Short mmCIF file of C-alpha atoms in Angstrom, two decimals:
data_model
loop_
_atom_site.label_atom_id
_atom_site.label_comp_id
_atom_site.label_asym_id
_atom_site.label_seq_id
_atom_site.Cartn_x
_atom_site.Cartn_y
_atom_site.Cartn_z
CA MET V 1 87.55 117.48 130.89
CA SER V 2 85.55 118.44 128.24
CA ILE V 3 85.59 116.73 124.87
CA PHE V 4 86.42 120.71 123.77
CA ALA V 5 89.25 121.59 125.72
CA ARG V 6 91.77 122.81 122.99
CA LYS V 7 95.47 122.00 122.86
CA PRO V 8 97.58 124.86 123.01
CA VAL V 9 99.68 125.88 120.16
CA ASN V 10 102.82 126.07 122.57
CA MET V 11 102.64 122.29 123.32
CA MET V 12 101.89 121.38 119.84
CA LEU V 13 104.97 122.67 118.81
CA ASP V 14 107.02 121.21 121.85
CA ALA V 15 105.17 117.73 121.15
CA ALA V 16 106.06 118.19 117.68
CA GLU V 17 110.03 118.14 118.25
CA THR V 18 110.44 114.27 118.55
CA ASP V 19 108.09 111.76 118.50
CA ALA V 20 107.33 108.71 121.05
CA HIS V 21 110.65 107.43 121.07
CA GLY V 22 112.56 110.35 121.00
CA ASN V 23 113.20 110.09 116.93
CA VAL V 24 113.21 113.25 114.71
CA LEU V 25 110.97 113.89 111.21
CA GLU V 26 113.29 115.10 109.50
CA ARG V 27 113.23 118.93 107.68
CA SER V 28 114.12 117.53 104.25
CA LEU V 29 111.42 119.29 102.15
CA GLY V 30 111.64 122.53 99.94
CA LEU V 31 109.43 124.89 98.43
CA ARG V 32 109.79 122.51 94.69
CA ASN V 33 109.22 119.38 97.17
CA LEU V 34 105.94 120.67 98.13
CA VAL V 35 104.51 122.23 95.14
CA MET V 36 104.89 119.08 93.11
CA PHE V 37 103.78 116.98 96.06
CA GLY V 38 100.60 119.49 95.42
CA VAL V 39 100.04 119.17 91.59
CA GLY V 40 101.16 115.28 91.71
CA SER V 41 98.21 114.80 94.11
CA ALA V 42 95.76 116.99 92.26
CA VAL V 43 96.43 116.62 89.21
CA GLY V 44 95.70 112.58 88.91
CA VAL V 45 92.32 110.70 89.01
CA SER V 46 90.37 113.65 88.53
CA LEU V 47 92.21 114.93 85.62
CA PHE V 48 93.10 111.63 83.91
CA VAL V 49 89.44 109.76 84.71
CA GLN V 50 86.83 111.86 86.27
CA THR V 51 86.87 114.40 83.70
CA GLY V 52 84.89 112.17 80.78
CA PRO V 53 82.37 110.64 82.82
CA GLU V 54 81.55 113.79 84.89
CA ALA V 55 81.04 115.66 81.25
CA ALA V 56 78.80 112.53 80.00
CA ILE V 57 76.92 112.34 83.14
CA HIS V 58 76.35 115.48 84.52
CA ALA V 59 78.00 118.12 83.01
CA GLY V 60 78.44 118.16 79.49
CA PRO V 61 81.35 120.82 77.95
CA ALA V 62 80.17 122.81 81.13
CA VAL V 63 82.50 120.42 83.40
CA ALA V 64 85.19 123.19 82.96
CA LEU V 65 83.02 125.54 84.78
CA SER V 66 82.69 122.93 87.27
CA PHE V 67 86.73 122.93 88.09
CA VAL V 68 86.44 126.73 88.07
CA LEU V 69 83.76 126.51 91.00
CA ALA V 70 85.68 123.76 92.62
CA SER V 71 88.56 125.89 92.41
CA ILE V 72 87.15 129.30 94.14
CA ALA V 73 85.89 127.47 97.41
CA CYS V 74 89.50 125.66 97.23
CA LEU V 75 90.83 128.80 96.91
CA LEU V 76 88.80 130.59 100.17
CA ALA V 77 89.91 127.71 102.14
CA ALA V 78 93.70 127.38 101.20
CA LEU V 79 93.89 131.18 102.42
CA CYS V 80 92.66 129.89 105.61
CA TYR V 81 94.68 126.75 105.31
CA ALA V 82 97.92 129.33 104.66
CA GLU V 83 97.46 130.65 108.03
CA PHE V 84 96.97 127.67 110.29
CA ALA V 85 100.39 126.34 108.19
CA GLY V 86 102.32 129.35 109.31
CA LEU V 87 100.98 129.29 112.55
CA VAL V 88 101.22 125.63 113.57
CA PRO V 89 104.03 124.50 111.19
CA VAL V 90 103.19 120.74 112.92
CA ALA V 91 101.99 117.30 111.26
CA GLY V 92 98.03 116.39 111.14
CA SER V 93 96.96 119.63 109.27
CA ALA V 94 93.44 120.34 109.63
CA TYR V 95 93.28 117.84 112.39
CA SER V 96 95.97 119.77 114.49
CA TYR V 97 94.07 123.00 113.60
CA ALA V 98 91.25 121.99 115.14
CA TYR V 99 92.84 120.78 118.11
CA ALA V 100 93.78 124.55 118.60
CA THR V 101 90.72 125.97 117.97
CA MET V 102 87.62 123.93 118.56
CA GLY V 103 88.78 121.11 121.00
CA GLU V 104 89.33 117.70 121.18
CA GLY V 105 86.30 116.28 120.18
CA VAL V 106 86.19 118.18 116.56
CA ALA V 107 89.68 117.30 116.08
CA TRP V 108 89.12 113.68 116.66
CA LEU V 109 86.03 114.26 114.49
CA ILE V 110 87.97 116.07 111.70
CA GLY V 111 90.71 113.33 111.83
CA TRP V 112 88.35 110.84 111.38
CA CYS V 113 87.19 112.78 107.85
CA LEU V 114 90.77 112.91 106.78
CA LEU V 115 90.85 108.98 107.27
CA LEU V 116 88.34 108.81 105.13
CA GLU V 117 89.46 111.34 102.72
CA TYR V 118 92.70 110.29 102.37
CA LEU V 119 92.24 106.40 102.51
CA MET V 120 89.28 106.10 99.58
CA SER V 121 91.24 108.92 97.86
CA GLY V 122 94.71 106.68 97.92
CA ALA V 123 92.46 103.43 96.53
CA LEU V 124 90.27 105.66 93.79
CA VAL V 125 93.51 106.82 92.32
CA ALA V 126 94.79 103.15 92.65
CA ILE V 127 91.50 102.36 90.61
CA GLY V 128 91.72 104.91 88.17
CA TRP V 129 95.40 103.96 87.63
CA SER V 130 93.87 100.32 86.97
CA GLY V 131 91.63 101.47 84.36
CA TYR V 132 94.37 103.18 82.51
CA PHE V 133 97.19 100.30 82.89
CA THR V 134 94.14 97.94 81.69
CA ALA V 135 93.72 99.90 78.34
CA THR V 136 97.39 100.20 77.87
CA LEU V 137 98.00 96.81 78.01
CA HIS V 138 94.91 96.26 75.76
CA SER V 139 96.16 98.43 73.23
CA PHE V 140 99.50 96.27 72.93
CA GLY V 141 97.02 93.29 72.53
CA ILE V 142 97.73 92.07 76.16
CA ASN V 143 94.34 91.80 77.69
CA LEU V 144 93.68 90.81 81.58
CA PRO V 145 91.27 88.57 82.65
CA ASP V 146 88.17 90.86 83.60
CA ALA V 147 87.93 88.38 86.67
CA ILE V 148 90.94 90.32 88.13
CA SER V 149 90.95 93.58 86.81
CA GLY V 150 87.69 95.24 88.49
CA ALA V 151 85.96 95.49 91.65
CA PRO V 152 83.53 93.09 92.85
CA LEU V 153 81.15 95.70 93.70
CA ALA V 154 79.62 98.38 91.61
CA VAL V 155 76.96 101.69 91.64
CA ASP V 156 74.02 102.16 89.85
CA GLN V 157 74.28 105.69 88.95
CA ALA V 158 70.52 106.03 88.83
CA THR V 159 69.43 104.70 91.68
CA GLY V 160 72.87 104.61 93.93
CA HIS V 161 72.41 101.01 95.03
CA ILE V 162 74.92 98.46 95.47
CA PHE V 163 75.62 94.92 93.55
CA ALA V 164 78.06 92.64 92.81
CA SER V 165 79.76 93.07 89.15
CA GLY V 166 80.50 89.73 89.17
CA ARG V 167 84.34 90.17 88.87
CA VAL V 168 86.94 88.82 91.71
CA ILE V 169 89.43 91.49 92.41
CA ASP V 170 91.06 94.59 91.14
CA LEU V 171 94.44 92.92 91.39
CA PRO V 172 96.70 95.43 89.78
CA ALA V 173 94.85 98.11 91.74
CA MET V 174 96.06 96.47 95.03
CA LEU V 175 99.67 95.76 93.81
CA VAL V 176 100.33 99.13 92.81
CA THR V 177 98.92 100.37 96.37
CA LEU V 178 101.38 98.09 98.41
CA PHE V 179 104.31 99.28 95.95
CA VAL V 180 103.64 102.93 96.12
CA SER V 181 103.52 102.34 100.12
CA TRP V 182 107.09 100.51 100.31
CA LEU V 183 108.12 103.36 98.79
CA LEU V 184 106.95 105.85 101.13
CA LEU V 185 108.07 103.19 103.88
CA ARG V 186 112.09 103.49 102.75
CA GLY V 187 111.60 107.31 103.39
CA THR V 188 109.86 110.83 102.49
CA LYS V 189 113.18 112.31 100.78
CA LEU V 190 113.26 109.84 98.25
CA SER V 191 109.20 109.88 97.63
CA ALA V 192 109.72 113.54 97.11
CA THR V 193 112.67 112.90 94.44
CA VAL V 194 110.16 110.12 92.72
CA ASN V 195 107.35 112.40 92.65
CA ASP V 196 109.49 115.48 91.57
CA VAL V 197 110.92 113.46 88.41
CA ILE V 198 107.25 112.16 87.98
CA VAL V 199 104.94 115.16 88.07
CA GLY V 200 107.67 116.86 85.97
CA ALA V 201 107.46 114.78 83.54
CA LYS V 202 103.18 114.95 83.65
CA ILE V 203 102.91 118.44 83.38
CA LEU V 204 104.78 118.85 80.12
CA ALA V 205 103.09 115.93 78.89
CA ILE V 206 100.22 117.44 79.28
CA VAL V 207 101.00 120.74 78.18
CA ALA V 208 102.21 119.27 75.01
CA VAL V 209 98.87 117.15 74.48
CA VAL V 210 97.04 120.24 75.14
CA VAL V 211 98.76 122.19 73.06
CA GLY V 212 99.26 119.83 70.24
CA ALA V 213 95.16 118.42 70.10
CA ALA V 214 94.18 122.44 70.48
CA GLY V 215 93.75 123.15 66.86
CA TYR V 216 91.26 120.37 66.10
CA VAL V 217 88.95 122.00 68.70
CA ASP V 218 85.53 122.38 67.33
CA PRO V 219 83.39 124.99 69.29
CA HIS V 220 80.05 123.52 67.85
CA ARG V 221 80.80 121.00 70.25
CA TRP V 222 80.70 123.46 73.43
CA VAL V 223 77.01 124.44 72.13
CA PRO V 224 75.00 124.36 74.63
CA PHE V 225 78.14 124.70 76.84
CA ILE V 226 75.58 123.60 80.12
CA PRO V 227 73.09 121.23 78.31
CA PRO V 228 69.50 121.53 79.90
CA ASN V 229 68.50 119.62 82.56
CA THR V 230 66.87 116.25 82.51
CA GLY V 231 64.28 117.23 84.81
CA GLU V 232 66.26 115.46 87.75
CA SER V 233 68.75 117.12 90.03
CA GLY V 234 72.36 116.69 89.41
CA HIS V 235 71.78 115.74 85.49
CA PHE V 236 73.23 118.63 83.61
CA GLY V 237 71.59 122.19 83.86
CA PHE V 238 73.40 124.12 87.07
CA SER V 239 72.31 121.64 89.12
CA GLY V 240 74.63 119.03 87.62
CA VAL V 241 77.55 121.49 86.96
CA MET V 242 77.36 122.14 91.13
CA ARG V 243 77.00 118.16 91.32
CA SER V 244 80.14 117.86 89.26
CA ALA V 245 81.82 120.44 91.30
CA GLY V 246 81.20 119.17 94.30
CA ILE V 247 82.27 115.30 92.77
CA LEU V 248 85.45 117.07 91.49
CA PHE V 249 86.33 118.63 94.58
CA PHE V 250 88.07 115.36 95.86
CA ALA V 251 91.30 116.44 93.65
CA TYR V 252 92.06 119.43 96.02
CA VAL V 253 92.76 116.73 98.68
CA GLY V 254 96.75 117.14 97.61
CA PHE V 255 96.25 120.94 99.30
CA ASP V 256 95.46 119.23 102.29
CA SER V 257 98.79 117.41 102.26
CA ILE V 258 100.87 119.61 101.50
CA SER V 259 99.85 121.20 105.03
CA THR V 260 100.38 117.66 106.71
CA LEU V 261 104.26 117.44 105.54
CA GLY V 262 104.46 120.75 107.75
CA GLN V 263 106.98 119.05 109.95
CA GLU V 264 108.99 117.72 107.46
CA THR V 265 109.68 121.42 105.85
CA LYS V 266 112.48 123.89 105.77
CA ASN V 267 111.12 126.86 107.06
CA PRO V 268 107.39 125.75 107.08
CA GLN V 269 106.13 129.12 108.05
CA LYS V 270 106.77 130.96 104.65
CA THR V 271 106.92 128.00 102.36
CA ILE V 272 104.20 126.12 102.99
CA PRO V 273 101.79 129.15 102.27
CA LEU V 274 103.55 129.75 99.06
CA ALA V 275 103.38 126.12 97.75
CA LEU V 276 99.44 126.34 98.35
CA MET V 277 99.05 128.87 96.13
CA LEU V 278 101.37 127.60 93.51
CA ALA V 279 99.84 124.56 93.37
CA LEU V 280 96.20 125.60 93.06
CA ALA V 281 97.40 128.06 90.45
CA ILE V 282 99.05 125.39 87.88
CA CYS V 283 96.35 123.33 88.32
CA VAL V 284 93.53 125.21 87.76
CA VAL V 285 95.10 126.05 84.81
CA LEU V 286 95.66 122.19 83.54
CA TYR V 287 92.22 121.18 84.60
CA VAL V 288 90.30 123.85 82.63
CA SER V 289 92.18 123.31 79.58
CA VAL V 290 92.43 120.02 79.51
CA SER V 291 88.17 119.62 79.90
CA LEU V 292 87.67 122.09 77.40
CA VAL V 293 90.02 120.56 75.19
CA MET V 294 88.63 117.30 75.35
CA THR V 295 85.19 118.36 75.40
CA GLY V 296 86.27 120.50 71.93
CA ILE V 297 87.12 117.61 70.31
CA ALA V 298 85.04 114.61 71.27
CA ASP V 299 81.21 114.03 71.66
CA TYR V 300 81.10 114.35 75.85
CA HIS V 301 78.49 112.20 75.67
CA THR V 302 80.85 109.26 74.50
CA LEU V 303 82.92 109.98 77.51
CA ASN V 304 81.96 107.78 80.28
CA VAL V 305 84.89 105.48 79.74
CA ALA V 306 88.08 104.57 82.15
CA ASP V 307 90.39 106.14 79.99
CA PRO V 308 88.40 109.41 78.64
CA ILE V 309 90.94 111.38 77.32
CA ALA V 310 92.57 108.74 75.44
CA GLU V 311 89.03 108.15 74.14
CA ALA V 312 88.52 111.85 72.78
CA LEU V 313 92.06 111.64 71.38
CA LYS V 314 91.70 108.53 68.94
CA GLN V 315 88.24 110.00 67.93
CA GLN V 316 90.11 112.70 65.63
CA SER V 317 91.14 109.60 63.50
CA GLY V 318 94.73 108.78 64.08
CA HIS V 319 95.63 112.48 63.81
CA LEU V 320 96.02 112.54 67.14
CA ALA V 321 97.49 108.84 67.39
CA TRP V 322 100.84 110.26 69.36
CA ALA V 323 99.04 112.35 71.62
CA ARG V 324 97.02 109.28 72.79
CA TRP V 325 99.59 107.26 73.58
CA CYS V 326 101.22 109.96 75.18
CA VAL V 327 98.80 110.27 77.26
CA SER V 328 98.17 106.43 78.35
CA ILE V 329 101.58 106.32 79.37
CA VAL V 330 101.55 109.81 81.59
CA ALA V 331 98.55 108.05 83.48
CA VAL V 332 99.90 105.02 84.22
CA PHE V 333 103.08 107.02 85.45
CA GLY V 334 101.74 109.95 86.51
CA LEU V 335 98.83 108.71 88.58
CA LEU V 336 101.44 107.29 90.76
CA SER V 337 102.52 110.37 91.93
CA THR V 338 99.15 111.49 93.23
CA LEU V 339 98.46 107.58 94.75
CA LEU V 340 101.88 108.81 96.85
CA VAL V 341 100.59 111.64 98.12
CA SER V 342 97.61 110.38 98.83
CA LEU V 343 98.84 107.94 101.13
CA LEU V 344 101.63 110.04 102.33
CA GLY V 345 98.90 112.90 103.62
CA GLN V 346 97.25 109.24 105.80
CA VAL V 347 100.16 108.33 107.27
CA ARG V 348 100.96 112.13 108.59
CA ILE V 349 97.20 112.25 109.94
CA PHE V 350 97.79 109.02 111.69
CA TYR V 351 101.02 110.26 112.82
CA ALA V 352 99.66 113.31 115.03
CA MET V 353 96.62 111.55 116.17
CA GLY V 354 99.11 108.79 117.77
CA ARG V 355 101.44 111.71 118.79
CA ASP V 356 98.05 112.61 120.98
CA GLY V 357 97.21 109.59 122.09
CA LEU V 358 93.86 109.18 120.12
CA LEU V 359 95.40 106.72 118.66
CA PRO V 360 97.81 103.82 119.56
CA ALA V 361 101.44 105.29 120.19
CA SER V 362 102.93 103.40 117.84
CA PHE V 363 101.11 105.59 115.27
CA ALA V 364 103.80 108.09 116.32
CA SER V 365 106.78 105.76 115.95
CA VAL V 366 109.53 106.69 113.06
CA HIS V 367 111.67 104.35 112.01
CA PRO V 368 114.83 104.89 113.39
CA ARG V 369 116.88 103.90 109.82
CA TYR V 370 114.46 105.64 106.99
CA ASN V 371 112.84 108.37 109.74
CA THR V 372 109.20 107.60 108.07
CA PRO V 373 106.37 106.78 110.71
CA HIS V 374 106.23 103.32 109.47
CA VAL V 375 103.06 101.57 111.15
CA GLY V 376 101.14 104.45 109.89
CA THR V 377 102.68 103.32 107.14
CA ILE V 378 102.09 100.10 106.83
CA VAL V 379 98.62 99.97 108.01
CA THR V 380 97.61 103.10 105.54
CA GLY V 381 98.51 100.90 102.69
CA VAL V 382 97.05 98.09 103.70
CA GLY V 383 93.94 99.37 104.49
CA ALA V 384 94.08 101.25 101.25
CA ALA V 385 95.08 98.12 99.11
CA PHE V 386 91.55 96.31 100.95
CA PHE V 387 89.83 99.44 99.46
CA ALA V 388 91.31 99.59 96.16
CA ALA V 389 90.95 95.87 95.13
CA LEU V 390 86.80 96.01 96.47
CA PHE V 391 85.18 98.93 95.87
CA PRO V 392 84.45 100.95 92.14
CA LEU V 393 85.32 104.35 91.51
CA ASP V 394 81.99 106.13 91.49
CA LEU V 395 81.50 104.78 95.44
CA LEU V 396 84.45 106.93 96.70
CA GLY V 397 84.98 109.76 94.46
CA ASP V 398 81.77 111.00 96.53
CA LEU V 399 82.92 109.64 100.15
CA VAL V 400 86.41 111.21 99.15
CA SER V 401 84.81 114.50 98.47
CA ILE V 402 82.14 115.31 100.83
CA GLY V 403 85.25 114.48 103.69
CA THR V 404 87.54 117.10 102.49
CA LEU V 405 84.95 119.62 101.99
CA LEU V 406 83.61 119.01 105.72
CA ALA V 407 87.41 119.40 106.65
CA PHE V 408 87.57 122.46 104.82
CA ALA V 409 85.11 124.18 106.07
CA VAL V 410 86.19 123.64 109.68
CA VAL V 411 89.16 124.65 109.02
CA SER V 412 87.95 127.84 107.58
CA GLY V 413 85.71 128.43 110.61
CA GLY V 414 88.92 127.47 113.11
CA VAL V 415 90.69 130.71 111.31
CA ILE V 416 87.82 133.00 112.94
CA ILE V 417 87.86 131.70 116.02
CA LEU V 418 91.87 131.61 116.36
CA ARG V 419 92.01 135.60 115.80
CA HIS V 420 89.69 135.83 118.76
CA THR V 421 90.84 133.56 121.21
CA MET V 422 94.48 134.44 120.26
CA PRO V 423 95.07 137.58 118.57
CA ASP V 424 98.42 138.66 119.44
CA VAL V 425 100.07 135.42 118.18
CA PRO V 426 102.94 136.44 115.26
CA ARG V 427 101.14 135.12 111.95
CA PRO V 428 103.55 134.72 109.18
CA PHE V 429 100.79 134.74 106.85
CA ARG V 430 97.30 136.15 107.20
CA THR V 431 93.99 135.29 105.61
CA PRO V 432 92.45 138.71 103.40
CA PHE V 433 89.73 140.37 104.34
CA MET V 434 88.69 139.11 107.44
CA PRO V 435 86.44 137.97 108.34
CA TYR V 436 84.28 137.14 104.84
CA THR V 437 87.26 135.17 103.25
CA PRO V 438 86.72 132.24 106.18
CA LEU V 439 82.81 132.92 105.42
CA LEU V 440 82.74 132.70 101.90
CA ALA V 441 84.90 129.61 101.94
CA ILE V 442 82.46 127.70 104.68
CA ALA V 443 79.44 128.69 102.42
CA SER V 444 80.96 127.41 99.08
CA CYS V 445 82.27 124.13 101.14
CA VAL V 446 78.61 123.90 102.51
CA ALA V 447 77.17 124.53 98.76
CA LEU V 448 79.20 122.09 97.27
CA MET V 449 78.16 119.57 100.19
CA PHE V 450 74.49 119.68 99.35
CA SER V 451 75.08 119.24 95.91
CA LEU V 452 76.07 115.71 96.45
CA SER V 453 73.65 112.71 96.36
CA GLY V 454 71.61 111.91 99.16
CA GLY V 455 73.25 108.25 99.65
CA THR V 456 76.35 110.18 100.34
CA TRP V 457 75.40 111.85 103.27
CA TRP V 458 74.35 108.49 104.86
CA ARG V 459 77.18 107.44 104.29
CA LEU V 460 79.28 110.02 105.95
CA VAL V 461 76.84 110.10 108.81
CA LEU V 462 77.40 106.43 109.45
CA TRP V 463 81.29 107.25 109.24
CA LEU V 464 80.67 109.73 111.92
CA VAL V 465 78.91 107.28 114.17
CA MET V 466 82.13 104.80 113.51
CA GLY V 467 84.32 107.41 114.46
CA GLY V 468 82.29 108.25 117.60
CA ALA V 469 82.57 104.84 119.09
CA VAL V 470 86.45 104.41 118.30
CA TYR V 471 86.63 107.77 120.32
CA ALA V 472 84.52 106.93 123.43
CA ALA V 473 86.23 103.59 123.08
CA TYR V 474 89.92 104.53 123.06
CA GLY V 475 90.77 108.04 122.18
CA TYR V 476 88.57 109.63 125.01
CA ARG V 477 90.58 107.47 127.45
CA HIS V 478 94.30 107.83 126.15
CA SER V 479 94.18 111.36 125.17
CA LYS V 480 97.53 113.13 126.57
CA LEU V 481 95.87 116.28 126.53
CA ARG V 482 93.44 115.17 129.19
CA ALA V 483 96.05 112.81 131.17
CA VAL V 484 98.14 116.63 131.54
CA LYS V 485 94.87 118.14 132.28
#
């Protein structure tokens, strides 16, 4: 059987009814839960951590424009995701969509990219959490030893080379990853409830800080809005804005995670498309507002720190001390929700691939008491904890972005293919302005991919080669679709 053999949608829906051992993923999530999962994932490291370094190194005050450009690309892709989510409401997201439209080989490729996307995203969030946690402890006079509060590896911003930092392990990042994994193991509904509370508080606090700090904005700090290019591509100028947009795109992994929960959502054909749109709208407003206020109250050159929002507020000579404390506390607790959703998405990708035989069947087993894919949860938690403990934020951010962009581009192309191969299938949501919307989504994602550094591309190629080897050694031989054929 060809590696391009497609898995019929009706077979996906039948397989989604039970796991390999006859257990069922409970449909316990509603619209509010999904919107909160999306916002909880997206409003995280990109907002609290990466906004500052991106302003300082690549985009200046135009980091707000970078968020807008990334949001446009995400909106176009989200319209394509919404059609698939209504048509194929199963776990697996882009992996399952590619399986239905482009065949097993492409599906494996996307599943492997999603592994890069979610696992590294979880590690990335844990590293960001560790930075804010360490800074918050420092403000209370508690200083963690450097040896256990940072990654032993670092990246040279100018050359992209990796070198030893002199530290041993990022212990806070590792421990918080294991804690959130334990929480996920206890059940999706419990995780959703905790996430709802944290995200609600996070949104209210961010709005309060933006409103309170808006009165201290100096518009002169936004001039020039796009600083002139330094002579090197990606360092200010429009190329810097694009580079920043490509890096910050990793924030939108949260929108893919919404569609991974199709098998646990009530009325997924309508709920998932609506949740995608609502979550994106909320996030765009928060991203742009925070980035404009932050660069309006502080010199963007000073924001290349682990806690840039708190640093910007500190520069107002104590006038916004309450806001600084608020941001630090909210970041420490709020990033937990981001980490939770990142790990949750990876577990559901493992579940779908195990269900199809491309990974061991144990990944598709559901715990009889907690109704969660416990094997995938444990593997994901341990893997993310490993990367969080050893690797720097700079390296992982680029990898997450390029993996997310590739997945979004493939899903957008899949919508066009499925319109031709299955034109008569009922679609609760139809991507508007076909085929222009998916074509623009593909073009946007590819443009942002090419804005990233050459080193990121080489690491992606290496990852894909590794994935091809794993597929040849295991997935190709154990595919359930191949057995049926």
